[in-house]
Amino acid sequence: MAMRDGPEAALALLDELTDEERLRGATPADLLQRLGRLAEAAAAYRRALDLAGTEPERAHLRRRIGETESPAPNGPNRAMDP
C-alpha cells in the first residue's frame, strides 16, 4: 500500500484496521519516518521497542530511533530502502 499509494494512505489504512499497538508494531513509525514526521516516528518506535520480544528486534528499533534523531543526509524518506 505504501509503495503504491504513499505512506500517508498506508498510515490512514492502518489506523482503520487496528489501534492495538501490539498488532501495529513498528509499521506506523516507519510510515511516519517516510513522511518526515521524525518526532512522531521516534515516539512510535519507542512504543514498538517497549513491546519488542527479542534482542535483535530491540536492536533494530534502537537503530531506527537513532535515524529519526539524526536523519541521513539525503533526508528521512526511506521509501526506496529494501
Short mmCIF file of N, CA and C in Angstrom, two decimals:
data_model
loop_
_atom_site.label_atom_id
_atom_site.label_comp_id
_atom_site.label_asym_id
_atom_site.label_seq_id
_atom_site.Cartn_x
_atom_site.Cartn_y
_atom_site.Cartn_z
N MET A 1 0.83 -1.19 0.00
CA MET A 1 0.00 0.00 0.00
C MET A 1 0.87 1.25 0.00
N ALA A 2 1.86 1.29 0.88
CA ALA A 2 2.71 2.48 0.99
C ALA A 2 3.48 2.72 -0.31
N MET A 3 3.91 1.65 -0.94
CA MET A 3 4.67 1.80 -2.19
C MET A 3 3.76 2.26 -3.33
N ARG A 4 2.53 1.80 -3.34
CA ARG A 4 1.61 2.15 -4.42
C ARG A 4 0.96 3.52 -4.20
N ASP A 5 0.42 3.73 -2.99
CA ASP A 5 -0.39 4.92 -2.73
C ASP A 5 0.28 5.94 -1.83
N GLY A 6 1.45 5.59 -1.31
CA GLY A 6 2.18 6.52 -0.46
C GLY A 6 1.98 6.21 1.02
N PRO A 7 2.93 6.67 1.83
CA PRO A 7 2.88 6.37 3.27
C PRO A 7 1.69 7.00 3.98
N GLU A 8 1.22 8.15 3.53
CA GLU A 8 0.06 8.78 4.18
C GLU A 8 -1.18 7.90 4.05
N ALA A 9 -1.40 7.36 2.85
CA ALA A 9 -2.55 6.47 2.62
C ALA A 9 -2.41 5.19 3.45
N ALA A 10 -1.21 4.65 3.51
CA ALA A 10 -0.99 3.43 4.28
C ALA A 10 -1.21 3.67 5.77
N LEU A 11 -0.78 4.81 6.25
CA LEU A 11 -0.97 5.16 7.66
C LEU A 11 -2.46 5.28 7.99
N ALA A 12 -3.21 5.90 7.09
CA ALA A 12 -4.66 6.03 7.30
C ALA A 12 -5.33 4.66 7.31
N LEU A 13 -4.93 3.79 6.39
CA LEU A 13 -5.50 2.45 6.34
C LEU A 13 -5.16 1.67 7.61
N LEU A 14 -3.94 1.78 8.06
CA LEU A 14 -3.52 1.09 9.28
C LEU A 14 -4.37 1.56 10.46
N ASP A 15 -4.64 2.86 10.53
CA ASP A 15 -5.48 3.39 11.61
C ASP A 15 -6.88 2.81 11.54
N GLU A 16 -7.38 2.56 10.33
CA GLU A 16 -8.71 1.97 10.18
C GLU A 16 -8.73 0.50 10.59
N LEU A 17 -7.63 -0.20 10.33
CA LEU A 17 -7.59 -1.64 10.57
C LEU A 17 -7.51 -1.99 12.06
N THR A 18 -6.65 -1.29 12.79
CA THR A 18 -6.49 -1.61 14.21
C THR A 18 -5.83 -0.46 14.94
N ASP A 19 -6.19 -0.34 16.19
CA ASP A 19 -5.49 0.63 17.04
C ASP A 19 -4.73 -0.11 18.14
N GLU A 20 -4.69 -1.44 18.02
CA GLU A 20 -3.98 -2.24 19.02
C GLU A 20 -2.49 -2.21 18.73
N GLU A 21 -1.75 -1.59 19.63
CA GLU A 21 -0.33 -1.32 19.42
C GLU A 21 0.48 -2.58 19.16
N ARG A 22 0.18 -3.66 19.83
CA ARG A 22 0.99 -4.87 19.64
C ARG A 22 0.81 -5.45 18.24
N LEU A 23 -0.31 -5.20 17.59
CA LEU A 23 -0.52 -5.67 16.23
C LEU A 23 0.10 -4.74 15.20
N ARG A 24 0.22 -3.48 15.54
CA ARG A 24 0.75 -2.49 14.62
C ARG A 24 2.27 -2.53 14.56
N GLY A 25 2.91 -2.87 15.67
CA GLY A 25 4.36 -2.94 15.71
C GLY A 25 5.02 -1.64 15.30
N ALA A 26 6.07 -1.73 14.52
CA ALA A 26 6.83 -0.55 14.09
C ALA A 26 6.31 0.04 12.78
N THR A 27 5.25 -0.53 12.22
CA THR A 27 4.74 -0.05 10.94
C THR A 27 4.39 1.43 10.95
N PRO A 28 3.63 1.92 11.94
CA PRO A 28 3.32 3.35 11.94
C PRO A 28 4.59 4.20 12.01
N ALA A 29 5.56 3.76 12.78
CA ALA A 29 6.81 4.51 12.92
C ALA A 29 7.52 4.63 11.58
N ASP A 30 7.59 3.53 10.84
CA ASP A 30 8.24 3.54 9.54
C ASP A 30 7.51 4.50 8.59
N LEU A 31 6.20 4.44 8.58
CA LEU A 31 5.43 5.32 7.69
C LEU A 31 5.60 6.79 8.08
N LEU A 32 5.58 7.07 9.37
CA LEU A 32 5.80 8.45 9.83
C LEU A 32 7.19 8.93 9.45
N GLN A 33 8.18 8.04 9.56
CA GLN A 33 9.54 8.42 9.18
C GLN A 33 9.61 8.73 7.68
N ARG A 34 8.95 7.94 6.87
CA ARG A 34 8.92 8.18 5.42
C ARG A 34 8.28 9.52 5.09
N LEU A 35 7.34 9.94 5.94
CA LEU A 35 6.67 11.22 5.74
C LEU A 35 7.48 12.39 6.28
N GLY A 36 8.60 12.10 6.94
CA GLY A 36 9.43 13.16 7.50
C GLY A 36 8.94 13.65 8.85
N ARG A 37 7.99 12.94 9.45
CA ARG A 37 7.44 13.31 10.75
C ARG A 37 8.27 12.60 11.83
N LEU A 38 9.50 13.08 11.98
CA LEU A 38 10.51 12.35 12.74
C LEU A 38 10.22 12.26 14.23
N ALA A 39 9.71 13.29 14.85
CA ALA A 39 9.40 13.23 16.28
C ALA A 39 8.31 12.20 16.55
N GLU A 40 7.29 12.19 15.69
CA GLU A 40 6.21 11.20 15.84
C GLU A 40 6.74 9.80 15.57
N ALA A 41 7.62 9.67 14.59
CA ALA A 41 8.20 8.36 14.27
C ALA A 41 9.01 7.85 15.45
N ALA A 42 9.82 8.71 16.05
CA ALA A 42 10.63 8.30 17.20
C ALA A 42 9.74 7.81 18.34
N ALA A 43 8.65 8.51 18.60
CA ALA A 43 7.73 8.10 19.67
C ALA A 43 7.10 6.75 19.34
N ALA A 44 6.73 6.54 18.08
CA ALA A 44 6.14 5.27 17.67
C ALA A 44 7.16 4.14 17.75
N TYR A 45 8.40 4.41 17.37
CA TYR A 45 9.45 3.39 17.51
C TYR A 45 9.66 3.04 18.98
N ARG A 46 9.59 4.03 19.86
CA ARG A 46 9.76 3.76 21.29
C ARG A 46 8.62 2.88 21.83
N ARG A 47 7.41 3.13 21.34
CA ARG A 47 6.29 2.28 21.76
C ARG A 47 6.52 0.85 21.27
N ALA A 48 6.98 0.71 20.03
CA ALA A 48 7.27 -0.63 19.49
C ALA A 48 8.40 -1.29 20.28
N LEU A 49 9.39 -0.50 20.67
CA LEU A 49 10.51 -1.03 21.45
C LEU A 49 10.02 -1.61 22.78
N ASP A 50 9.07 -0.95 23.40
CA ASP A 50 8.51 -1.43 24.66
C ASP A 50 7.85 -2.80 24.50
N LEU A 51 7.36 -3.09 23.29
CA LEU A 51 6.65 -4.34 23.03
C LEU A 51 7.52 -5.40 22.36
N ALA A 52 8.73 -5.04 22.00
CA ALA A 52 9.60 -5.96 21.26
C ALA A 52 9.91 -7.21 22.08
N GLY A 53 9.90 -8.36 21.41
CA GLY A 53 10.08 -9.61 22.12
C GLY A 53 11.49 -10.18 22.11
N THR A 54 12.33 -9.70 21.20
CA THR A 54 13.67 -10.27 21.10
C THR A 54 14.72 -9.16 21.07
N GLU A 55 15.95 -9.53 21.44
CA GLU A 55 17.02 -8.53 21.42
C GLU A 55 17.33 -8.06 20.00
N PRO A 56 17.35 -8.92 18.98
CA PRO A 56 17.58 -8.40 17.62
C PRO A 56 16.52 -7.38 17.19
N GLU A 57 15.28 -7.64 17.57
CA GLU A 57 14.21 -6.69 17.26
C GLU A 57 14.44 -5.37 17.99
N ARG A 58 14.81 -5.45 19.26
CA ARG A 58 15.08 -4.23 20.03
C ARG A 58 16.26 -3.46 19.44
N ALA A 59 17.30 -4.17 19.02
CA ALA A 59 18.46 -3.50 18.42
C ALA A 59 18.06 -2.79 17.12
N HIS A 60 17.25 -3.45 16.32
CA HIS A 60 16.77 -2.83 15.08
C HIS A 60 15.97 -1.56 15.38
N LEU A 61 15.09 -1.63 16.36
CA LEU A 61 14.27 -0.47 16.71
C LEU A 61 15.11 0.66 17.28
N ARG A 62 16.13 0.33 18.06
CA ARG A 62 17.02 1.38 18.57
C ARG A 62 17.76 2.07 17.42
N ARG A 63 18.17 1.30 16.41
CA ARG A 63 18.81 1.92 15.23
C ARG A 63 17.83 2.85 14.52
N ARG A 64 16.60 2.42 14.40
CA ARG A 64 15.61 3.26 13.71
C ARG A 64 15.33 4.53 14.51
N ILE A 65 15.29 4.42 15.83
CA ILE A 65 15.14 5.61 16.67
C ILE A 65 16.30 6.56 16.41
N GLY A 66 17.50 6.03 16.34
CA GLY A 66 18.68 6.84 16.05
C GLY A 66 18.57 7.55 14.72
N GLU A 67 17.99 6.88 13.72
CA GLU A 67 17.81 7.51 12.41
C GLU A 67 16.87 8.70 12.48
N THR A 68 15.89 8.63 13.35
CA THR A 68 14.96 9.76 13.46
C THR A 68 15.60 10.94 14.18
N GLU A 69 16.59 10.64 15.00
CA GLU A 69 17.26 11.71 15.75
C GLU A 69 18.38 12.36 14.93
N SER A 70 18.95 11.63 14.00
CA SER A 70 19.97 12.19 13.11
C SER A 70 19.77 11.58 11.72
N PRO A 71 18.81 12.14 10.96
CA PRO A 71 18.46 11.57 9.66
C PRO A 71 19.65 11.58 8.69
N ALA A 72 19.59 10.66 7.74
CA ALA A 72 20.62 10.56 6.71
C ALA A 72 20.68 11.84 5.90
N PRO A 73 21.85 12.15 5.31
CA PRO A 73 21.99 13.40 4.56
C PRO A 73 21.00 13.55 3.42
N ASN A 74 20.53 12.45 2.85
CA ASN A 74 19.58 12.55 1.75
C ASN A 74 18.14 12.64 2.23
N GLY A 75 17.94 12.79 3.52
CA GLY A 75 16.60 13.01 4.05
C GLY A 75 16.03 11.78 4.72
N PRO A 76 14.87 11.94 5.37
CA PRO A 76 14.28 10.88 6.16
C PRO A 76 13.49 9.87 5.35
N ASN A 77 13.25 10.10 4.07
CA ASN A 77 12.40 9.22 3.29
C ASN A 77 13.10 7.91 3.02
N ARG A 78 12.55 6.83 3.60
CA ARG A 78 13.14 5.51 3.43
C ARG A 78 12.30 4.67 2.47
N ALA A 79 11.44 5.29 1.70
CA ALA A 79 10.51 4.56 0.86
C ALA A 79 11.21 3.66 -0.15
N MET A 80 12.41 3.98 -0.54
CA MET A 80 13.10 3.19 -1.54
C MET A 80 14.03 2.16 -0.92
N ASP A 81 14.17 2.16 0.40
CA ASP A 81 15.04 1.19 1.05
C ASP A 81 14.41 -0.19 0.98
N PRO A 82 15.23 -1.24 0.91
CA PRO A 82 14.68 -2.60 0.89
C PRO A 82 14.10 -2.98 2.25
#
